[in-house]
Coordinates of N, CA and C in Angstrom, one line a residue:
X1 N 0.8 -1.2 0.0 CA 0.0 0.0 0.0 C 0.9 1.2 0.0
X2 N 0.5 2.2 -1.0 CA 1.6 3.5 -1.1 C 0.5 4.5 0.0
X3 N 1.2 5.3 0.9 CA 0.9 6.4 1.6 C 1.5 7.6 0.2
X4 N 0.7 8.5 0.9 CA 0.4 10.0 0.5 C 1.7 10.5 0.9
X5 N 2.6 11.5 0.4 CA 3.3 12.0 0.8 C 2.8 13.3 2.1
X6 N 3.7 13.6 2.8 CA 3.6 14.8 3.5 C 4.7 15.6 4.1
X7 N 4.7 16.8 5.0 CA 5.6 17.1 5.5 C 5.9 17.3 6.9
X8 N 7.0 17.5 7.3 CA 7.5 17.4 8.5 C 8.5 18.3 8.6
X9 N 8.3 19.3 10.4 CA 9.2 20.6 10.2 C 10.6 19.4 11.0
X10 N 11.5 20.1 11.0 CA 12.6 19.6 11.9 C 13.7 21.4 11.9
X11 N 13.2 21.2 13.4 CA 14.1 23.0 13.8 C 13.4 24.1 12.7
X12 N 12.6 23.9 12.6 CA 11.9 25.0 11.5 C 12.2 25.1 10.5
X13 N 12.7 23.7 9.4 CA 12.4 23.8 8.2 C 11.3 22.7 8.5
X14 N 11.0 22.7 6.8 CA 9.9 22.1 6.3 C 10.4 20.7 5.4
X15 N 10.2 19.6 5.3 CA 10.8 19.1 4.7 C 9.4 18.0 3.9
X16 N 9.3 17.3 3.0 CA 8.6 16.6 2.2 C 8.6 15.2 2.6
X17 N 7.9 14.9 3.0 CA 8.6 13.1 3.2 C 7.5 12.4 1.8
X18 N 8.1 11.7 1.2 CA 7.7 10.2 0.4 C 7.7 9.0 0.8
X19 N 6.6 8.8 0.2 CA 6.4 7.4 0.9 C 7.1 6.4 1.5
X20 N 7.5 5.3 2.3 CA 8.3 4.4 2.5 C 8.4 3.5 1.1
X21 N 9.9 3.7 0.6 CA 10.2 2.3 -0.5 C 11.7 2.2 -0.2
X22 N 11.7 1.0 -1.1 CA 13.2 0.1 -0.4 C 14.4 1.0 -1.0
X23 N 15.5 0.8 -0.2 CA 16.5 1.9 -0.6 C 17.4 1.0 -1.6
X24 N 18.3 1.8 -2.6 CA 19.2 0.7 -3.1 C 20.6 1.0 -2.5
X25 N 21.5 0.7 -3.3 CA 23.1 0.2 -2.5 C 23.5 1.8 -1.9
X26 N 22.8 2.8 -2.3 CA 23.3 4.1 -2.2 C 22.6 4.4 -0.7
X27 N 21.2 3.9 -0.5 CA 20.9 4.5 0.7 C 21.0 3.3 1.9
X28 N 20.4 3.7 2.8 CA 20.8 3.0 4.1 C 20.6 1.1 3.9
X29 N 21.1 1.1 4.6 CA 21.2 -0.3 4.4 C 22.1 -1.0 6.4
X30 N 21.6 -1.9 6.9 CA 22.4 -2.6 8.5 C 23.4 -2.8 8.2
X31 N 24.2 -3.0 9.5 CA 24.9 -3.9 9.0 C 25.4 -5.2 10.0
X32 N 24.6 -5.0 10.9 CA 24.2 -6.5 11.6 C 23.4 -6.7 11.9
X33 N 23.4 -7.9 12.2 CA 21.7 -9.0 12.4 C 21.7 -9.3 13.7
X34 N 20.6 -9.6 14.6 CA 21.0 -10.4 15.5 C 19.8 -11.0 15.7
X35 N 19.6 -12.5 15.8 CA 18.5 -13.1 15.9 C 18.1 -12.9 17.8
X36 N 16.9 -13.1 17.7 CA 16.2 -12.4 18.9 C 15.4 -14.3 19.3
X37 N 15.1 -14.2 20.5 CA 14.2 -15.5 20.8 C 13.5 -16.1 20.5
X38 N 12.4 -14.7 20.3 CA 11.2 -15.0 19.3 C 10.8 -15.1 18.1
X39 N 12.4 -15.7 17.4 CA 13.2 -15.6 15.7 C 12.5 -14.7 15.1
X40 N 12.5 -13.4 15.5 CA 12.5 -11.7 14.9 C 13.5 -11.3 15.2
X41 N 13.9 -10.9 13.9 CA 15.2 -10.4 13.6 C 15.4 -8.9 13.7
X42 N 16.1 -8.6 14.3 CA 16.8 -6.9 14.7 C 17.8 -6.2 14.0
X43 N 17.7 -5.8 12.8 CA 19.1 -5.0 12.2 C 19.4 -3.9 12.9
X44 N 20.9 -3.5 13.1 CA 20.9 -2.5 13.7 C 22.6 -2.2 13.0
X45 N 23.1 -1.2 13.3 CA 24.6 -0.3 12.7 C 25.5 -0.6 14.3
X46 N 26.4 -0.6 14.2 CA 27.6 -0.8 15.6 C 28.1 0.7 15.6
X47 N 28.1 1.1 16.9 CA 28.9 2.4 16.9 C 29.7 2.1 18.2
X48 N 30.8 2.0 18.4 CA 31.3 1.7 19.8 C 30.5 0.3 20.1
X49 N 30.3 0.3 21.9 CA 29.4 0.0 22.4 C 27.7 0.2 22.4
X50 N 27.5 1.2 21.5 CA 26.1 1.6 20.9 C 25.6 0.6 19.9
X51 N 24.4 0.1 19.6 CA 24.0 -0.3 18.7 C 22.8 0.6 18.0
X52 N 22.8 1.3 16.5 CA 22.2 2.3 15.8 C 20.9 2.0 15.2
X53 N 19.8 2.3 15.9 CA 18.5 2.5 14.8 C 19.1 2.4 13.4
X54 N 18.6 1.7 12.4 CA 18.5 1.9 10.9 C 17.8 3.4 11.1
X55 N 16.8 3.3 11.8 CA 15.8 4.3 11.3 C 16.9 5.9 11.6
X56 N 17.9 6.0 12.4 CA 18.9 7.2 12.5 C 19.9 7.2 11.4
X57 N 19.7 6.3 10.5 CA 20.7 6.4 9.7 C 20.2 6.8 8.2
X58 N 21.1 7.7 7.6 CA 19.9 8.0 6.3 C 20.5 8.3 5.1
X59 N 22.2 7.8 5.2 CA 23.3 6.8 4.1 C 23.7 6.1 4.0
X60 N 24.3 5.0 3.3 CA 25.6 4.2 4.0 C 25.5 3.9 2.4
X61 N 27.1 3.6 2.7 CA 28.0 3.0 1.5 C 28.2 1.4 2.0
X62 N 28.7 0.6 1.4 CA 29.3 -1.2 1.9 C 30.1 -0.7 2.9
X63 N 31.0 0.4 3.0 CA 32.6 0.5 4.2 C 31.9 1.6 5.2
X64 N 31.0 2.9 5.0 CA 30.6 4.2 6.2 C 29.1 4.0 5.8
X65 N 28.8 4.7 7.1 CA 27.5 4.9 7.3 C 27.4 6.4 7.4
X66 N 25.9 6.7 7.6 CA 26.3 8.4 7.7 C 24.8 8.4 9.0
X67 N 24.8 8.7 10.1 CA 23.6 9.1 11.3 C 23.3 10.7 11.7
X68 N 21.9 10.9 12.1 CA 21.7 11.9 13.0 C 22.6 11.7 14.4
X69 N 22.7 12.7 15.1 CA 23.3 12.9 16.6 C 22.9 12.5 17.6
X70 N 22.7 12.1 18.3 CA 22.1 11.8 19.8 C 22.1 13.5 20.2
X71 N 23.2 13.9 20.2 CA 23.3 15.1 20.9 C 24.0 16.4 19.8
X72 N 23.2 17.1 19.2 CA 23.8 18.0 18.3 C 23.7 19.1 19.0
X73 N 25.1 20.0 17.9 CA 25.6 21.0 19.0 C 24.9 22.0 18.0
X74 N 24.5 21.6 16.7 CA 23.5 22.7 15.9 C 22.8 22.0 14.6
X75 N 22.3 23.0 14.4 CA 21.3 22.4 13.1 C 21.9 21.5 12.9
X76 N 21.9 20.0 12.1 CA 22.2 19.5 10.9 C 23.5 18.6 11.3
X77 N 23.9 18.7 12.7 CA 25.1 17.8 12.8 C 24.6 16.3 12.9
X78 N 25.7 15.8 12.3 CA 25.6 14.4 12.0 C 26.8 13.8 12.0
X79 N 26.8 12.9 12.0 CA 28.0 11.7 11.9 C 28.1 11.0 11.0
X80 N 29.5 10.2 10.6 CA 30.0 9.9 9.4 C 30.9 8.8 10.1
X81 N 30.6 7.4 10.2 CA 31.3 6.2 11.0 C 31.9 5.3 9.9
X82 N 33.0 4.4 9.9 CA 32.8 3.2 9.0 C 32.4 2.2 9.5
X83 N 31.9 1.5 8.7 CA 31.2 0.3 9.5 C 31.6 -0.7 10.4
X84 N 32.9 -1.1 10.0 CA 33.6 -2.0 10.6 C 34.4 -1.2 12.2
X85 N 33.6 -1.6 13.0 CA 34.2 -1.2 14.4 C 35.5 -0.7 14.4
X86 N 36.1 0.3 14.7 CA 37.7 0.8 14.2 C 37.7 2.2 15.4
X87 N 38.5 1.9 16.5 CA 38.8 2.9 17.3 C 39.6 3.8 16.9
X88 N 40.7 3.8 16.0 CA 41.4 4.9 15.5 C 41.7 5.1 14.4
X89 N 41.9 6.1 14.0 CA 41.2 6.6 12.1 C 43.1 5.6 11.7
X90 N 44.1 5.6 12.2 CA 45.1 4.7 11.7 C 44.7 3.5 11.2
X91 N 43.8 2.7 12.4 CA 43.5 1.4 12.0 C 42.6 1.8 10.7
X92 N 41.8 2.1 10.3 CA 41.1 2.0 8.8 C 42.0 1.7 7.9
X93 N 41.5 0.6 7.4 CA 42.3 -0.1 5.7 C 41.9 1.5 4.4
X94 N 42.9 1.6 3.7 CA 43.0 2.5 2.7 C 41.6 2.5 2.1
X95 N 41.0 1.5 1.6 CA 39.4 1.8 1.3 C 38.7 2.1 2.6
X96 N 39.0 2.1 3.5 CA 37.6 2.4 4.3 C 38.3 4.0 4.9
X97 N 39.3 4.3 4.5 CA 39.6 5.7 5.1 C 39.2 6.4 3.8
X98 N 39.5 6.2 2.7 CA 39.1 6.7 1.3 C 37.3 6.9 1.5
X99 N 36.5 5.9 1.6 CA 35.1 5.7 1.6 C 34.8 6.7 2.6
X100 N 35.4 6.5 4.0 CA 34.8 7.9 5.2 C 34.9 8.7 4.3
X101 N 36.0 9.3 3.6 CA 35.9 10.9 3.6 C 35.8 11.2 2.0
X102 N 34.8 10.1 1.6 CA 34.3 10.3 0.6 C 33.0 10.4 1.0
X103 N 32.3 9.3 1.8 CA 31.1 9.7 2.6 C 30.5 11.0 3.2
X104 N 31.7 12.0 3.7 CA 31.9 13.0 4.6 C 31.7 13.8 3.7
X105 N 32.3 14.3 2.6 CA 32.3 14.7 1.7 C 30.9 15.1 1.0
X106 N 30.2 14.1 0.4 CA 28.7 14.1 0.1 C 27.6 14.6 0.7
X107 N 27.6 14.0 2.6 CA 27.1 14.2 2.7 C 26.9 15.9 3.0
X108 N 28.3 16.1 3.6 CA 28.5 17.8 3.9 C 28.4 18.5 2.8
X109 N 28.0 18.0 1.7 CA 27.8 19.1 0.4 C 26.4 18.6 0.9
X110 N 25.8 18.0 1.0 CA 24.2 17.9 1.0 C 23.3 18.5 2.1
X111 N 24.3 18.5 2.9 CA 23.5 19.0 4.5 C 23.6 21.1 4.0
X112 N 25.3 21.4 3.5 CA 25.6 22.6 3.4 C 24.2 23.1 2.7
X113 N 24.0 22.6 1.4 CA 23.3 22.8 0.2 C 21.7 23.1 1.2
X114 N 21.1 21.7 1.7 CA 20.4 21.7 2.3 C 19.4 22.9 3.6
X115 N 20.5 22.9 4.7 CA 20.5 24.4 5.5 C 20.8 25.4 4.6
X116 N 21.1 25.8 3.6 CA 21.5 27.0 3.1 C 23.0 27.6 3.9
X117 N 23.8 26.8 4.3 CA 25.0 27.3 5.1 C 25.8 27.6 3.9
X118 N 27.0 28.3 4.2 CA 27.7 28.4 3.6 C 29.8 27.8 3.8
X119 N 29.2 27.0 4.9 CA 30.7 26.6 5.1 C 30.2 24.9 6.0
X120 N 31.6 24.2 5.9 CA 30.9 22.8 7.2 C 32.3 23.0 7.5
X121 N 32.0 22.5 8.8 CA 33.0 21.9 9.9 C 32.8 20.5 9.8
X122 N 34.3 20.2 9.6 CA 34.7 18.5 9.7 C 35.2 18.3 11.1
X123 N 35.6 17.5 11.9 CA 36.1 17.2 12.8 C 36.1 15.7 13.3
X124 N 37.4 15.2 13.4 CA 37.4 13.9 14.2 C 37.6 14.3 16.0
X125 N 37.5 13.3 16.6 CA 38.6 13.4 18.0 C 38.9 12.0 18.2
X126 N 40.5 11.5 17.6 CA 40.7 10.0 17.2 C 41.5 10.0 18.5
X127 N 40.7 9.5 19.6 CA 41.4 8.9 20.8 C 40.9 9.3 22.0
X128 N 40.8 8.7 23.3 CA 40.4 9.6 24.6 C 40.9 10.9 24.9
X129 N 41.9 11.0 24.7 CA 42.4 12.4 25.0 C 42.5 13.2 24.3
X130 N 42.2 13.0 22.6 CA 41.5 13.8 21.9 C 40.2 14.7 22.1
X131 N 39.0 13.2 23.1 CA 37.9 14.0 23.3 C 37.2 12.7 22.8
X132 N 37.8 11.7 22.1 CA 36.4 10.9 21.5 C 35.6 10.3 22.8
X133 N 35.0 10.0 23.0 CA 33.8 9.7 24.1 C 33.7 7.9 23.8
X134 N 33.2 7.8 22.1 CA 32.6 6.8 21.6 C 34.2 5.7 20.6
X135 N 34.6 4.7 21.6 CA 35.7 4.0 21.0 C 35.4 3.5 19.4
X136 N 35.1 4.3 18.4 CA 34.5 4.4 16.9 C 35.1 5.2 16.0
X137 N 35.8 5.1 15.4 CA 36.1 6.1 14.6 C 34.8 6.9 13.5
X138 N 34.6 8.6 14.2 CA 33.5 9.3 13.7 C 33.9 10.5 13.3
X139 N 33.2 10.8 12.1 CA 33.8 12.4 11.3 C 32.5 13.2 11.9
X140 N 32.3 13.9 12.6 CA 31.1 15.4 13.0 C 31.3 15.9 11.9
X141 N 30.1 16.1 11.2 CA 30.0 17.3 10.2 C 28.8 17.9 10.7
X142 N 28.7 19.6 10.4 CA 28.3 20.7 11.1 C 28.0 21.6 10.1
X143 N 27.1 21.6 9.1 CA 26.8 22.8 8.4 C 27.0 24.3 9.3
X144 N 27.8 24.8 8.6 CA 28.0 26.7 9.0 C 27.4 27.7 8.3
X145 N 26.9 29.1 9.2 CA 26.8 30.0 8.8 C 27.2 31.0 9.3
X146 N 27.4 32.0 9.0 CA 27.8 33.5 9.5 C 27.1 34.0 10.8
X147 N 28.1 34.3 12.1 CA 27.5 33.7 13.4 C 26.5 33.1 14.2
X148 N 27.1 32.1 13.3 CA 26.3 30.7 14.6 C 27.1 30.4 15.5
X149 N 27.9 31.1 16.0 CA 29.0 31.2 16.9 C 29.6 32.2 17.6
X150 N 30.0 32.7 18.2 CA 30.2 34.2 18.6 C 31.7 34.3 18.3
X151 N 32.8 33.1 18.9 CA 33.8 32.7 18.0 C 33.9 31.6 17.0
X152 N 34.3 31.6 16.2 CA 34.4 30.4 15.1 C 34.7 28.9 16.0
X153 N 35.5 28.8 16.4 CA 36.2 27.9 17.2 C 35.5 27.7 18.7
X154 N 34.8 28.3 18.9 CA 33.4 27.9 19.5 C 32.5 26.8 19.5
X155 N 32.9 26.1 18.2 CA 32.2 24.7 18.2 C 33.0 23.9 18.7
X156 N 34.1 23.7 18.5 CA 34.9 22.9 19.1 C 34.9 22.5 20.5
X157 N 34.3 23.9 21.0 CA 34.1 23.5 22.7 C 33.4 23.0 22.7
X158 N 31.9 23.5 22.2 CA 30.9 22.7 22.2 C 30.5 21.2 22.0
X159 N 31.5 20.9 20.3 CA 31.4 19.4 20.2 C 32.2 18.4 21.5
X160 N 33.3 19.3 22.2 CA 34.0 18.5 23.5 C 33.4 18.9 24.6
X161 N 32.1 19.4 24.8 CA 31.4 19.3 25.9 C 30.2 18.4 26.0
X162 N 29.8 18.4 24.8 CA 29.2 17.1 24.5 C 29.7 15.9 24.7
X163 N 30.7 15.5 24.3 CA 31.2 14.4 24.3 C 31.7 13.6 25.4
X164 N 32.4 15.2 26.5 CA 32.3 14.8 28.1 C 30.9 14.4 28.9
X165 N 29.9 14.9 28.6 CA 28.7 14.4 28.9 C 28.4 13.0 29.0
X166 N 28.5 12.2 27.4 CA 28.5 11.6 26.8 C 29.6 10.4 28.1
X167 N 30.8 10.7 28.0 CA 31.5 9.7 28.7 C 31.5 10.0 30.1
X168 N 30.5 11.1 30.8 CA 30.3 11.2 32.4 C 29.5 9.9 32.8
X169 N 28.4 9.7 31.6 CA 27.2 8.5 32.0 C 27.6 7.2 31.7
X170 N 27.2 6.3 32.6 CA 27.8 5.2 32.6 C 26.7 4.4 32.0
X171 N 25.4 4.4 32.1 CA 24.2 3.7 31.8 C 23.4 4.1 30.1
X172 N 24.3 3.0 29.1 CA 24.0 3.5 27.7 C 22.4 3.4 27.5
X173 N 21.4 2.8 28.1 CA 20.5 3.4 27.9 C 20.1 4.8 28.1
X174 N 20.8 5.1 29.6 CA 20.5 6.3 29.7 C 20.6 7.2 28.8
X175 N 21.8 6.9 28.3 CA 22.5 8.6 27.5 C 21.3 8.1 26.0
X176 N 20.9 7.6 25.7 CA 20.2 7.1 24.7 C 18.4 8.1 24.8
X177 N 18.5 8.7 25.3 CA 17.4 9.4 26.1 C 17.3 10.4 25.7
X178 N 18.5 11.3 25.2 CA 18.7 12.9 25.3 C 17.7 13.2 24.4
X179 N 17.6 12.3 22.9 CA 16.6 12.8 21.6 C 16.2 11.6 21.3
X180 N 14.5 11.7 21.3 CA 14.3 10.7 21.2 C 14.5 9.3 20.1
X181 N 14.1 8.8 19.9 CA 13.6 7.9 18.6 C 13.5 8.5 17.2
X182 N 11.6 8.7 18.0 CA 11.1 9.6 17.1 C 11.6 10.7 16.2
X183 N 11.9 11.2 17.2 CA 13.1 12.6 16.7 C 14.0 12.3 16.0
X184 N 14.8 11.3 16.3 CA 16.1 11.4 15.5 C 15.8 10.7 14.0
X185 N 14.9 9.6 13.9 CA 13.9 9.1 12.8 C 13.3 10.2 12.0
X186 N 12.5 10.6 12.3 CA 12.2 11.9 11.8 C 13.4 12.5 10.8
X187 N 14.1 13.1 11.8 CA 15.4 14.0 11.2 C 15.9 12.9 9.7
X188 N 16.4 11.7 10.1 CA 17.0 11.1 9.1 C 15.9 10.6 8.3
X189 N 14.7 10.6 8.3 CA 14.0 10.2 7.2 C 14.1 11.5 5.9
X190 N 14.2 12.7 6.7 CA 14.0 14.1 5.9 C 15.8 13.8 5.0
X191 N 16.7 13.6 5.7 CA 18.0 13.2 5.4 C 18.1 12.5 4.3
X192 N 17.1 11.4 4.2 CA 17.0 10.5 3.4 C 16.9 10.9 1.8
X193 N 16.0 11.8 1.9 CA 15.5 12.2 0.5 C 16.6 12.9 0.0
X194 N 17.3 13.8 0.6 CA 18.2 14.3 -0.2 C 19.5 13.0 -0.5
X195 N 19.3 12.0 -1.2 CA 20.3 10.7 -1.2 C 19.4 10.1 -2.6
X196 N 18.3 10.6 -2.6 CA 17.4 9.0 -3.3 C 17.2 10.0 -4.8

């Protein structure tokens, strides 16, 4: 059965959604299974210790995925992971470091294009004392505009205050709480269209 299209704001845009149809190699796609008791099957993406809603995810290539935030420090931030569990951007094999920041790339022309920004912020934090929180190697992309910051480098605190939050809590459901489901579904369904 095809549904009607409609729309949906997220932070005050407006966005179109189309109907649910199957994605091909370009859009989202799991990338583990895990059989459940009741032999219903669970797909879900690996981030660290996290296991990712499909429904937060609204790219992926065979090597990166691309998600909404748990915790965004502004409009449109999102994440850019490779699939294969990898704590430091060293460990990535030459295709899967090529694929991130080909991933990265796309998507931050899409999100820029998208918000009407005129600049993105890329950013890793490859290690604990870099700041990473989440043992995953993740690219933050941040569409920019002309003071969304009072200093430029103002986000940088931001994305490392988040991140301390992030590794104060010990209970991963908890931190799983900040935005919901819904919400972050939402966001990446609108994400979606700009891909298909």
């Amino acid at each position: 059965m095809v549904s009607e299209a409609h729309s949906i704001s997220i932070d005050n845009c407006r966005l179109l959604l189309r109907p649910h149809r199957c994605y091909s190699s370009k859009g989202f796609r799991p990338i583990s299974t895990t059989k459940m008791s009741t032999s219903m099957t669970t797909e879900y993406y690996q981030f660290g210790p996290h296991k990712i809603d499909p429904k937060q995810v609204f790219y992926s290539t065979n090597l990166s995925y691309a998600t909404v935030n748990l915790r965004p420090v502004h409009l449109g931030h999102v994440l850019v992971c490779p699939r294969r569990e990898v704590k430091r951007l060293i460990d990535l094999s030459a295709d899967e470091t090529s694929d991130l920041w080909l991933t990265a790339k796309k998507v931050g022309g899409q999100l820029e294009s998208f918000y009407m920004a005129t600049s993105l912020t890329f950013t890793i934090q490859d290690g604990p004392r870099a700041g990473q929180s989440v043992p995953h190697v993740h690219v933050h992309i941040i569409p920019r505009k002309e003071g969304d910051f009072e200093k430029n480098d103002e986000i940088y605190d931001a994305i490392d205050e988040r991140e301390k939050e992030l590794k104060r809590k010990l209970d991963l459901d908890e931190e799983r709480r900040d935005r919901s489901m819904e919400e972050m579904a939402q966001e990446a369904d609108g994400y979606r269209l700009l891909f298909s």
